[in-house]
JSON list of C-alpha atoms in Angstrom, two decimals:
[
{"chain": "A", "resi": 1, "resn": "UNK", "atom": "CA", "xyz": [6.49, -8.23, 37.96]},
{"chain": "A", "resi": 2, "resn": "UNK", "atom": "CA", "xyz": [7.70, -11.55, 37.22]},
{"chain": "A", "resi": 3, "resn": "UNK", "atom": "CA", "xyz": [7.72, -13.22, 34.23]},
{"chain": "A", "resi": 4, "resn": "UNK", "atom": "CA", "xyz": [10.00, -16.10, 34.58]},
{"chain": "A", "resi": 5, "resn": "UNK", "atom": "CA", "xyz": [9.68, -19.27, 32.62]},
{"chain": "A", "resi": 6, "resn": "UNK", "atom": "CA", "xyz": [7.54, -16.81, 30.27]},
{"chain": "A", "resi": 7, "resn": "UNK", "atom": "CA", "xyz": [7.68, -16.54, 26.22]},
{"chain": "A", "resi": 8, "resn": "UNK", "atom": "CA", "xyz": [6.50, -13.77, 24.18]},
{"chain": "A", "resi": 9, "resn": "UNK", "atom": "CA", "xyz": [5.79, -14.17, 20.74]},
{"chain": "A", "resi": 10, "resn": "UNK", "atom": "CA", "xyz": [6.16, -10.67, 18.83]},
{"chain": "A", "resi": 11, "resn": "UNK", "atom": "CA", "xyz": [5.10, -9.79, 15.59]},
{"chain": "A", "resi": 12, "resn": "UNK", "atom": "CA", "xyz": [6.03, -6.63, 13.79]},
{"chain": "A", "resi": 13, "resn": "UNK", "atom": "CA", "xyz": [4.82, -5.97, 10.34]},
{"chain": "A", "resi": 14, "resn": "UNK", "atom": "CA", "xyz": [7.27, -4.30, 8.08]},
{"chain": "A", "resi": 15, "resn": "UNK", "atom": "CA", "xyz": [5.19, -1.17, 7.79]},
{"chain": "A", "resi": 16, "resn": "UNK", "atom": "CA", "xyz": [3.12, 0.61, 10.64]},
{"chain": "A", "resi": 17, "resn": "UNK", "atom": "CA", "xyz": [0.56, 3.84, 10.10]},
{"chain": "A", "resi": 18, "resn": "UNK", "atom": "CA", "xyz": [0.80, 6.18, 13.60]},
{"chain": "A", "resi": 19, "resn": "UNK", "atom": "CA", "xyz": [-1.45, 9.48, 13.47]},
{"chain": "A", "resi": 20, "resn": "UNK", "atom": "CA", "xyz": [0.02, 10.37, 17.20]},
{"chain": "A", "resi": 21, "resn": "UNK", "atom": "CA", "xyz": [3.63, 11.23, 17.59]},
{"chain": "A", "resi": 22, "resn": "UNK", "atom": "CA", "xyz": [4.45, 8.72, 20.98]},
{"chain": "A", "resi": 23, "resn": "UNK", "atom": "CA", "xyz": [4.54, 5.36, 19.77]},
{"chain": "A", "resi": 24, "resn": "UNK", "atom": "CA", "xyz": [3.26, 1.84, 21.75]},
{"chain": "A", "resi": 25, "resn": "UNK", "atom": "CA", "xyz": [4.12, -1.27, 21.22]},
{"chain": "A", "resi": 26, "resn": "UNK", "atom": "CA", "xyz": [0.32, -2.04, 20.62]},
{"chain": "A", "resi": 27, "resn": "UNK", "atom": "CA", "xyz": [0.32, 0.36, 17.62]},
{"chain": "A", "resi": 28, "resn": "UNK", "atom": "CA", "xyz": [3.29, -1.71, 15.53]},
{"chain": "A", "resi": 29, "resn": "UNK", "atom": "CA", "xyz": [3.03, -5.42, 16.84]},
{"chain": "A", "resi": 30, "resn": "UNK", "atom": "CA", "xyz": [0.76, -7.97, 17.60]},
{"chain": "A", "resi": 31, "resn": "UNK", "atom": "CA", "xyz": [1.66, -10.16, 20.79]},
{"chain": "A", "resi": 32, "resn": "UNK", "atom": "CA", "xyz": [0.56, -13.29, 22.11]},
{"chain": "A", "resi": 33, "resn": "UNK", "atom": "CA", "xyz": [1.81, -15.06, 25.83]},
{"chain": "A", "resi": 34, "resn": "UNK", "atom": "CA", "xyz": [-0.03, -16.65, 28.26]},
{"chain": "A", "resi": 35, "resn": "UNK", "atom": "CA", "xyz": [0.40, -14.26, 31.19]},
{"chain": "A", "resi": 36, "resn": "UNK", "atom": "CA", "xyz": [-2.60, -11.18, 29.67]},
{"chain": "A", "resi": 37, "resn": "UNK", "atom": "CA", "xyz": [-1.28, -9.39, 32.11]},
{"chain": "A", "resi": 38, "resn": "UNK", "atom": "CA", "xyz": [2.13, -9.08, 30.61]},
{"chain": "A", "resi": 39, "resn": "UNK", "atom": "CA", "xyz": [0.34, -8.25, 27.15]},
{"chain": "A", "resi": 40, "resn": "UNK", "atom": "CA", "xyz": [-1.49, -5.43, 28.63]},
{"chain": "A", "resi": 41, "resn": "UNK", "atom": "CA", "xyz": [1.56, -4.27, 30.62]},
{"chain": "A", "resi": 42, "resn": "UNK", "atom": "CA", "xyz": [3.77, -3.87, 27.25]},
{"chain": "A", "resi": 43, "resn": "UNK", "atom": "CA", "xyz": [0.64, -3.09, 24.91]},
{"chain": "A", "resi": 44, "resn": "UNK", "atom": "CA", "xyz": [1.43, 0.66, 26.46]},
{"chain": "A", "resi": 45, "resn": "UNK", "atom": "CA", "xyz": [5.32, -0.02, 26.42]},
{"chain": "A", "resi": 46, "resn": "UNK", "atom": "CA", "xyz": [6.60, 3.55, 24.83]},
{"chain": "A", "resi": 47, "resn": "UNK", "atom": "CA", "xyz": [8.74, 2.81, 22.01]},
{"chain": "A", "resi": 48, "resn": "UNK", "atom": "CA", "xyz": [9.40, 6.35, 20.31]},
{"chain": "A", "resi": 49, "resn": "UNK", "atom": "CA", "xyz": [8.26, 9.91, 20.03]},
{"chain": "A", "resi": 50, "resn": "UNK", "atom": "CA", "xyz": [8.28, 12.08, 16.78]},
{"chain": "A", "resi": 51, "resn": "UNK", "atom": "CA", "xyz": [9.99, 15.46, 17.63]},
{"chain": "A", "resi": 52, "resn": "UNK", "atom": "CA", "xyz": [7.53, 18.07, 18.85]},
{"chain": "A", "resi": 53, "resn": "UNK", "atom": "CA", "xyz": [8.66, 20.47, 15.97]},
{"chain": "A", "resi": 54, "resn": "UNK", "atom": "CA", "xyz": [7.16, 18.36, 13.26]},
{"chain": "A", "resi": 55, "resn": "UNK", "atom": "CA", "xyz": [4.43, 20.13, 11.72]},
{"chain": "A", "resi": 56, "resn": "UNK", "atom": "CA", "xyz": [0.65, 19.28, 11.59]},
{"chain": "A", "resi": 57, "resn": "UNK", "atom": "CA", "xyz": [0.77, 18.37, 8.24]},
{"chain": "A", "resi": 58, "resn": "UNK", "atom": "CA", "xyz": [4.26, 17.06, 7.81]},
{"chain": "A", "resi": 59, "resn": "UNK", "atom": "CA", "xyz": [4.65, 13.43, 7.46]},
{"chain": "A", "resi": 60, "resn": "UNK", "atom": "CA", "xyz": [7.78, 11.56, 8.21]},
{"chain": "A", "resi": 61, "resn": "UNK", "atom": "CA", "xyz": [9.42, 8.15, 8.83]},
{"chain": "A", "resi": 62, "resn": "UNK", "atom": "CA", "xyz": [11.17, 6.40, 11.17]},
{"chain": "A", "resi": 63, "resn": "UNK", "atom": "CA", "xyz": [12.90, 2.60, 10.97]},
{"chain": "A", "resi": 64, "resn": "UNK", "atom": "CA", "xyz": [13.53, 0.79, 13.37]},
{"chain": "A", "resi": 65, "resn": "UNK", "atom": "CA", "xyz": [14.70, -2.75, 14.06]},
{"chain": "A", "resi": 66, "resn": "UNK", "atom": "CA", "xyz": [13.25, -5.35, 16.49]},
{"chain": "A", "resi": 67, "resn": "UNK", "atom": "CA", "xyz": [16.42, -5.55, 18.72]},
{"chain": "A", "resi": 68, "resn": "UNK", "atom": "CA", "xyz": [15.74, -2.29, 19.93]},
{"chain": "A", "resi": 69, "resn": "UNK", "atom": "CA", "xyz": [11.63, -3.04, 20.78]},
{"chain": "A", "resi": 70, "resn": "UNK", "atom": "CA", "xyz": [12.85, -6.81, 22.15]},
{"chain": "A", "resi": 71, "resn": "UNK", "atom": "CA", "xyz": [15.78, -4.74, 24.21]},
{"chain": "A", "resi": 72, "resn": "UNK", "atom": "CA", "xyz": [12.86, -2.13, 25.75]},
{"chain": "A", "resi": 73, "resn": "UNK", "atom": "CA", "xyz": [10.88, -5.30, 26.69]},
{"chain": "A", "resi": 74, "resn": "UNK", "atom": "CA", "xyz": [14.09, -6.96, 28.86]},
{"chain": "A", "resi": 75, "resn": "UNK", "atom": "CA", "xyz": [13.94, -3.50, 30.36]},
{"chain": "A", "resi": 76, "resn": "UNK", "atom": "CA", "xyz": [10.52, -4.02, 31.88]},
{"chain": "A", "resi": 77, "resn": "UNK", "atom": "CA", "xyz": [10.55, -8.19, 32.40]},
{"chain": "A", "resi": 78, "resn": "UNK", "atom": "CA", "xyz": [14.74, -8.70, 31.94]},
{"chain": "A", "resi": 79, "resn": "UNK", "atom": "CA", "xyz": [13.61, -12.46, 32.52]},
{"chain": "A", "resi": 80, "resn": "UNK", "atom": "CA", "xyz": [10.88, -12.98, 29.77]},
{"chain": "A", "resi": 81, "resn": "UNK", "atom": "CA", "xyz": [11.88, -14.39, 26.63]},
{"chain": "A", "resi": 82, "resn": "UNK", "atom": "CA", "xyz": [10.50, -12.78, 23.58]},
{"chain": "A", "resi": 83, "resn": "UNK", "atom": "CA", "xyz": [10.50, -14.79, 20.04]},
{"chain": "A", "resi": 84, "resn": "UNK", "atom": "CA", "xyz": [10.65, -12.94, 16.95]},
{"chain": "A", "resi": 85, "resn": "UNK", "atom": "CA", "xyz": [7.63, -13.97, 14.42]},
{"chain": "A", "resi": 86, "resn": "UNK", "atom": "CA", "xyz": [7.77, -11.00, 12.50]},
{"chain": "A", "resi": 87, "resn": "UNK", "atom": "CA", "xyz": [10.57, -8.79, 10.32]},
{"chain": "A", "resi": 88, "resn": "UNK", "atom": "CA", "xyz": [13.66, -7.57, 11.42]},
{"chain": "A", "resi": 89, "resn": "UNK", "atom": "CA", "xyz": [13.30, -4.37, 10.25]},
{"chain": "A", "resi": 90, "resn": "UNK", "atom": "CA", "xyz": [10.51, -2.27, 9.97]},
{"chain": "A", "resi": 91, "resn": "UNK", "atom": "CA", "xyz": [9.36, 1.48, 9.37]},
{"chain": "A", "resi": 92, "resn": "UNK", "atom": "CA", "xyz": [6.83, 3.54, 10.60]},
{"chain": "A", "resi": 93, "resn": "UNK", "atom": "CA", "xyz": [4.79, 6.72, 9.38]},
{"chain": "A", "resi": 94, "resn": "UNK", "atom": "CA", "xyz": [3.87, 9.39, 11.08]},
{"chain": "A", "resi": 95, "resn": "UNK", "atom": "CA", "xyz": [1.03, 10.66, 9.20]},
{"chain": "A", "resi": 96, "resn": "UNK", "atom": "CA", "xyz": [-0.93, 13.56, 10.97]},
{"chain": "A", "resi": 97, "resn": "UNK", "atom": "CA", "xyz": [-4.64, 14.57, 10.68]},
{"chain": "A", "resi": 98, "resn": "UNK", "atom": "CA", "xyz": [-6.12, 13.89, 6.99]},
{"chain": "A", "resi": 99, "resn": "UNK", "atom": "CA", "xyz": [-7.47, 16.48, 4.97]},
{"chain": "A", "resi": 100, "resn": "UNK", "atom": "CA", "xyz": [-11.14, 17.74, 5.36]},
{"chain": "A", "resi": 101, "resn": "UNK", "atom": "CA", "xyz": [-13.49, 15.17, 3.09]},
{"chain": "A", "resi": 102, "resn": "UNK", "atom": "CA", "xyz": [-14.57, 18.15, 0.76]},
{"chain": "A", "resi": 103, "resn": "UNK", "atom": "CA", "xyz": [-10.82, 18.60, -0.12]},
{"chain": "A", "resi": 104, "resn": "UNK", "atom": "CA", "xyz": [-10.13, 14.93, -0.47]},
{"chain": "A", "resi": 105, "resn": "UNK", "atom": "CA", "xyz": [-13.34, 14.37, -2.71]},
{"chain": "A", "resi": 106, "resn": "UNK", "atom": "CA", "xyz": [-11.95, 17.53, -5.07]},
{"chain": "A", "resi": 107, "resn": "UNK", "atom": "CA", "xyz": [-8.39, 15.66, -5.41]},
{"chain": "A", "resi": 108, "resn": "UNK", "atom": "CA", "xyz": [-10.08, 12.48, -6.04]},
{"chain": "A", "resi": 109, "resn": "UNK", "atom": "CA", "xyz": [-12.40, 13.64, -8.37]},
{"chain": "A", "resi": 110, "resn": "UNK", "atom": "CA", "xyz": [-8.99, 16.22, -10.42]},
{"chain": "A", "resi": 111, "resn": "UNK", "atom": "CA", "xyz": [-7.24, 12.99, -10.31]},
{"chain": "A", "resi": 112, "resn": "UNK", "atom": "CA", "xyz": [-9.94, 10.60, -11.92]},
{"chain": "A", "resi": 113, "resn": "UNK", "atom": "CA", "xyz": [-10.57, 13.21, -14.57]},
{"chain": "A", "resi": 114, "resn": "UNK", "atom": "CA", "xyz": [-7.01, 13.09, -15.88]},
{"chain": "A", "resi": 115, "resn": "UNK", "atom": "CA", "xyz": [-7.27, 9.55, -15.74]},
{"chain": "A", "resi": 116, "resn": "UNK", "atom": "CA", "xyz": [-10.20, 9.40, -17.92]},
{"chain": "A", "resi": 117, "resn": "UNK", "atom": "CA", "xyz": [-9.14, 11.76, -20.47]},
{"chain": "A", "resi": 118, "resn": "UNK", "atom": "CA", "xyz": [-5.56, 10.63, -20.36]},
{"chain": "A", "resi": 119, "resn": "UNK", "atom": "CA", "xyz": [-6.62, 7.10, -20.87]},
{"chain": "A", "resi": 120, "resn": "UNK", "atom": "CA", "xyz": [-8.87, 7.83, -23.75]},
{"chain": "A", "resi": 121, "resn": "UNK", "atom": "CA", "xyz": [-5.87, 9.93, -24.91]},
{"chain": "A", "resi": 122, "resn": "UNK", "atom": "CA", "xyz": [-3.88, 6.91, -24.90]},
{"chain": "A", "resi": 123, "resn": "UNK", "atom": "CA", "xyz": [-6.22, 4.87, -26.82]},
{"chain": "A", "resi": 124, "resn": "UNK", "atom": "CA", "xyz": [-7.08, 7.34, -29.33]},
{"chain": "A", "resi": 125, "resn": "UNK", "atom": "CA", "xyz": [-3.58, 7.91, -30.77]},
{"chain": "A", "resi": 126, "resn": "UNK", "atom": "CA", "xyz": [-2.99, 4.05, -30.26]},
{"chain": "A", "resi": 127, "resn": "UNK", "atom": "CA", "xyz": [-5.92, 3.41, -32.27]},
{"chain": "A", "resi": 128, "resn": "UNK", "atom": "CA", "xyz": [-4.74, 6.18, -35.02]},
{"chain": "A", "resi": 129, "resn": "UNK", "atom": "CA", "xyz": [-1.08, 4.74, -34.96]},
{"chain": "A", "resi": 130, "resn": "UNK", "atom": "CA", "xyz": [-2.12, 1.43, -35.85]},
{"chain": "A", "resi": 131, "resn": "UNK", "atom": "CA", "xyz": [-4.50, 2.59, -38.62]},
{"chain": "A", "resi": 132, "resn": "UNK", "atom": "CA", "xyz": [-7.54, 0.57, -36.59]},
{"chain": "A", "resi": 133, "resn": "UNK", "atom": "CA", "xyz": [-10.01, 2.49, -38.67]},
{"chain": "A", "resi": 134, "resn": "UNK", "atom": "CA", "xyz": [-8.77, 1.51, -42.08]},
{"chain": "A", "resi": 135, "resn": "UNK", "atom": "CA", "xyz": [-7.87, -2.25, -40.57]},
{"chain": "A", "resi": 136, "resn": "UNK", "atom": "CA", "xyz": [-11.79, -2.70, -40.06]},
{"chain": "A", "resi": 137, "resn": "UNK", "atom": "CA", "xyz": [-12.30, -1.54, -43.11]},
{"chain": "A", "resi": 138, "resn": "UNK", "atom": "CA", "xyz": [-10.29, -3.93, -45.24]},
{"chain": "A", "resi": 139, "resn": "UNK", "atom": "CA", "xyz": [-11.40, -6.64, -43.10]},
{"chain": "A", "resi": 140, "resn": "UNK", "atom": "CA", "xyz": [-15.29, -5.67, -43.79]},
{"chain": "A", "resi": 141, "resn": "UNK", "atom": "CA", "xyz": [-14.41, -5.49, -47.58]},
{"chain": "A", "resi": 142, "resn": "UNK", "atom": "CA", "xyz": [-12.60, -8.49, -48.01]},
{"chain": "A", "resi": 143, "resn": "UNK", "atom": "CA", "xyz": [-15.33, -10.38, -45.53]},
{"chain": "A", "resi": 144, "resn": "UNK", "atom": "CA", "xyz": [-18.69, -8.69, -47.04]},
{"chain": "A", "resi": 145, "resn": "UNK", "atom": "CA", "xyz": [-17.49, -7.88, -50.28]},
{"chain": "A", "resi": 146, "resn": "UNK", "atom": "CA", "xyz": [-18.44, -4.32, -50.30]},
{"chain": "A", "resi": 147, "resn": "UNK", "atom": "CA", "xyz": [-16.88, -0.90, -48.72]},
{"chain": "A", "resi": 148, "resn": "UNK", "atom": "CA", "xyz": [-17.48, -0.84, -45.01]},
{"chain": "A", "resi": 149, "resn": "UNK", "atom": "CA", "xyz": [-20.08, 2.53, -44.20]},
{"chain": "A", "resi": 150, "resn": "UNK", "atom": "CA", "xyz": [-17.76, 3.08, -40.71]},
{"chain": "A", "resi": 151, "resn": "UNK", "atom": "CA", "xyz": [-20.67, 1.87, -38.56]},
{"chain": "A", "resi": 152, "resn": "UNK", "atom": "CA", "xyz": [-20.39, -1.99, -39.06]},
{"chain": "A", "resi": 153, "resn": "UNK", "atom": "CA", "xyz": [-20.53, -4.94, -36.44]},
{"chain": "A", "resi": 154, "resn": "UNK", "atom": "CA", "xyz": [-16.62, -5.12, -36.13]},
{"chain": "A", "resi": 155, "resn": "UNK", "atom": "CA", "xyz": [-16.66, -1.08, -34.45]},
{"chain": "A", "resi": 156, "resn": "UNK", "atom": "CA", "xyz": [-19.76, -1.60, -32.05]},
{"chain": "A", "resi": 157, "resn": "UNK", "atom": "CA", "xyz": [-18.11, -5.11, -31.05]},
{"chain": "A", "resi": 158, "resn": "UNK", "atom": "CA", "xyz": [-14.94, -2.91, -30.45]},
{"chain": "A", "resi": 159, "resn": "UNK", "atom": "CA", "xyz": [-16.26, 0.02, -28.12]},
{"chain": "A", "resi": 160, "resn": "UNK", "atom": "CA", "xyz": [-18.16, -2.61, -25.91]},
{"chain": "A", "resi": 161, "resn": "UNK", "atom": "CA", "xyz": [-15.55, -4.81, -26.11]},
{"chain": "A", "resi": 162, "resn": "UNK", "atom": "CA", "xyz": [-12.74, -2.49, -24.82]},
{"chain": "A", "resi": 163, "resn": "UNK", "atom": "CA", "xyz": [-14.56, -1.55, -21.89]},
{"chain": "A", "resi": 164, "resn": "UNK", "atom": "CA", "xyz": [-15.55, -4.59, -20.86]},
{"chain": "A", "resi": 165, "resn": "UNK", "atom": "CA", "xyz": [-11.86, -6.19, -21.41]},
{"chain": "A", "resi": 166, "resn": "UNK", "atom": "CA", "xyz": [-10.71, -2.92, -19.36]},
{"chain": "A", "resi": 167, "resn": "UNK", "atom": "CA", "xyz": [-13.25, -3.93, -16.30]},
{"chain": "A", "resi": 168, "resn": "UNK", "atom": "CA", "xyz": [-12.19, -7.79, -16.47]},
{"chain": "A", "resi": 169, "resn": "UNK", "atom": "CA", "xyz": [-8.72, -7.16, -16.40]},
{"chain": "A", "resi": 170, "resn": "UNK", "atom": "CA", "xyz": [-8.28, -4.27, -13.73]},
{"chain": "A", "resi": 171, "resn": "UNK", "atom": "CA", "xyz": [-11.46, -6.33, -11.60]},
{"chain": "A", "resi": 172, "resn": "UNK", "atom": "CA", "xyz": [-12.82, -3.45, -10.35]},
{"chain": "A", "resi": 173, "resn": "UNK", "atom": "CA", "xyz": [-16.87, -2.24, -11.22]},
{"chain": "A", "resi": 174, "resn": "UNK", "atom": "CA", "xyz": [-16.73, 0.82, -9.06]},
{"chain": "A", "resi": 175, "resn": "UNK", "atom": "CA", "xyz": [-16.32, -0.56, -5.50]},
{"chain": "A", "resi": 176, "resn": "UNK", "atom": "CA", "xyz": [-16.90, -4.50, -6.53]},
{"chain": "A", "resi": 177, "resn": "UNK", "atom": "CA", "xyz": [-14.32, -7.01, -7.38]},
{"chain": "A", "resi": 178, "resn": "UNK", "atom": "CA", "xyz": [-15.66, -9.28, -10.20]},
{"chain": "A", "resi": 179, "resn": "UNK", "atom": "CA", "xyz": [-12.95, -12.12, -8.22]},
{"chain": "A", "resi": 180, "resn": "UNK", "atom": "CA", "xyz": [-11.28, -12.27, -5.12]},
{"chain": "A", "resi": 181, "resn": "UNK", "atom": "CA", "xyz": [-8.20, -11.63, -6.52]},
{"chain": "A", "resi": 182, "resn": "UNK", "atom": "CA", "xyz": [-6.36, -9.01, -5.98]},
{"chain": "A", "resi": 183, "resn": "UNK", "atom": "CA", "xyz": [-6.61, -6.68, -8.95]},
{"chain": "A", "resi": 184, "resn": "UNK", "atom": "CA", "xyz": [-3.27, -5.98, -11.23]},
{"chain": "A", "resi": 185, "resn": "UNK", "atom": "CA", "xyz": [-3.17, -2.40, -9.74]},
{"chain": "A", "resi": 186, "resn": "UNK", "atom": "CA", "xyz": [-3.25, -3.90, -6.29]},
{"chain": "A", "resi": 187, "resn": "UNK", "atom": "CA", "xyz": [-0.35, -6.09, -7.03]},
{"chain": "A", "resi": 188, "resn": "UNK", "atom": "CA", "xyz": [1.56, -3.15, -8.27]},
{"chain": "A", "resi": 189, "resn": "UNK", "atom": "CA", "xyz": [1.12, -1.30, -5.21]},
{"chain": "A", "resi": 190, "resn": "UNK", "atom": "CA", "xyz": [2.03, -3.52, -2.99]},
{"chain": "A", "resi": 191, "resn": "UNK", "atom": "CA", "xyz": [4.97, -4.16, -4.66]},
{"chain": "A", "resi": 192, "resn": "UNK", "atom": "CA", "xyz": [5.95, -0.53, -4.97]},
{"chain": "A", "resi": 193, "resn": "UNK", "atom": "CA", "xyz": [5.18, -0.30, -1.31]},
{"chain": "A", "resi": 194, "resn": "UNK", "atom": "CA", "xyz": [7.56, -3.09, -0.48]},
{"chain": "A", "resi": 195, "resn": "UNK", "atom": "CA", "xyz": [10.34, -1.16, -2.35]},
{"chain": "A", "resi": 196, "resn": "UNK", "atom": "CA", "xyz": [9.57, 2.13, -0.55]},
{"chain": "A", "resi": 197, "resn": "UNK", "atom": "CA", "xyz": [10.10, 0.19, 2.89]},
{"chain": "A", "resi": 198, "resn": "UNK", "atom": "CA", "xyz": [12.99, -1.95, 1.92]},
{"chain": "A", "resi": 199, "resn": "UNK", "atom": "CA", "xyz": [14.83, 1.62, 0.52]},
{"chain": "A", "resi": 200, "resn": "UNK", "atom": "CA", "xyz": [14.10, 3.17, 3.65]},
{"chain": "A", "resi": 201, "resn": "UNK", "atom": "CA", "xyz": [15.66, 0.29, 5.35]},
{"chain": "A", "resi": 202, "resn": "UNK", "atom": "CA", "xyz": [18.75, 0.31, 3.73]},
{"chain": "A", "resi": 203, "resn": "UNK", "atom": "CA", "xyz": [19.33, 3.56, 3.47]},
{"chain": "A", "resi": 204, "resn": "UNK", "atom": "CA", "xyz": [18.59, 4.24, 7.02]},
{"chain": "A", "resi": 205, "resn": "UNK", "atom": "CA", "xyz": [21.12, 1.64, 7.93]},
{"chain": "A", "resi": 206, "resn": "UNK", "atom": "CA", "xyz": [23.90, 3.54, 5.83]},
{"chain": "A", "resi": 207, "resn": "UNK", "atom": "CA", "xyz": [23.24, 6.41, 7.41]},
{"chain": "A", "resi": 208, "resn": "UNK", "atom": "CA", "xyz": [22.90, 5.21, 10.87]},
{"chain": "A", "resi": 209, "resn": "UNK", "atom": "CA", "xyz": [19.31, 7.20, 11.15]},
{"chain": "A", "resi": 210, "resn": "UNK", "atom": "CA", "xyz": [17.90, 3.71, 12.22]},
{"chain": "A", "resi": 211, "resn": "UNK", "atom": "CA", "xyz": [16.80, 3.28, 15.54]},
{"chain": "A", "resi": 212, "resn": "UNK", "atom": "CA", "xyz": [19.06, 0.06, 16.73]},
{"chain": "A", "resi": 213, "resn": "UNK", "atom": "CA", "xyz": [20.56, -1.25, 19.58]},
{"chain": "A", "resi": 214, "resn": "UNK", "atom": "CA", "xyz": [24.28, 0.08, 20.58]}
]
């Protein structure tokens, strides 16, 4: 096939998800050219294959940089020229079949409960290490005049008032956003992601694991 006078614009995002062990170009880049039939043709391009000895459960990684997917390309159309849109380096994960849904409802339900009670944990002994108690009371006294009973305005404003601050600043009400912003814990994530992938990177390179051109 010829695909003179052709460009290919490739687009690798650092991170890919696989749940099959042979990799295609289609599963870790988006292309664009205006011969389709070139797309289709390396949409099934073969780029890697996880060892057969991996186990069903095991997941693994792989990097890989874009000279090696452009240099697989030249191997199929040695005349096309293929622009880089996307990152240099990248990883991929091999993660195999998920978990049945009763297990993954049990681990998401274990983990929520330590959040809860670790959370209200958190905020009890904050709450008893700054003396919150006995700072409502002097405030009620000094304001009113009298000794606070310990069910005043100032601790019902405070339970629905942490909640609510809680919900506003994390942005979530169950599966709702109250904004479309991303939420704080999404941010965080994303960033922690990026350092996973950048680590992998480098240390990948170091080691000369990464799958490169020679």
């Amino acid at each position: 096939m010829s695909a003179q006078n052709q460009t290919l614009y490739l687009k690798v995002e650092q991170n890919s998800v696989v749940k099959q062990k042979n990799i295609v170009l289609n599963d870790i880049a988006k292309m664009e050219c205006t011969d389709e039939s070139i797309i289709r043709q390396l949409k099934q391009l073969s780029i890697y294959h996880f060892p057969k000895n991996l186990g069903k459960k095991r997941k693994t990684v792989q990097t890989f940089s874009v000279l090696k997917v452009i240099e697989l390309i030249h191997e199929k159309y040695p005349q096309l020229t293929v622009v880089n849109l996307g990152e240099a380096d990248f990883v991929v994960y091999y993660k195999p079949k998920e978990d049945p849904k009763a297990l993954q409802l049990f681990k998401t339900c274990l983990i929520c409960a330590i959040l809860f009670f670790g959370a209200a944990f958190m905020i009890m002994t904050f709450n008893n290490d700054v003396s919150v108690p006995e700072v409502f009371d002097r405030f009620y006294e000094q304001v009113m005049g009298r000794e606070s009973s310990g069910y005043t305005a100032l601790e019902i404003s405070y339970c629905i008032g942490l909640p609510i601050g809680i919900l506003i600043f994390y942005n979530h009400i169950g599966k709702k956003k109250i904004t479309d912003d991303p939420t704080p814990i999404q941010v965080a994530m994303r960033k922690y992601e990026q350092d996973v992938d950048t680590t992998y990177i480098e240390e990948s390179g170091r080691e000369g694991k990464s799958i490169d051109v020679d």
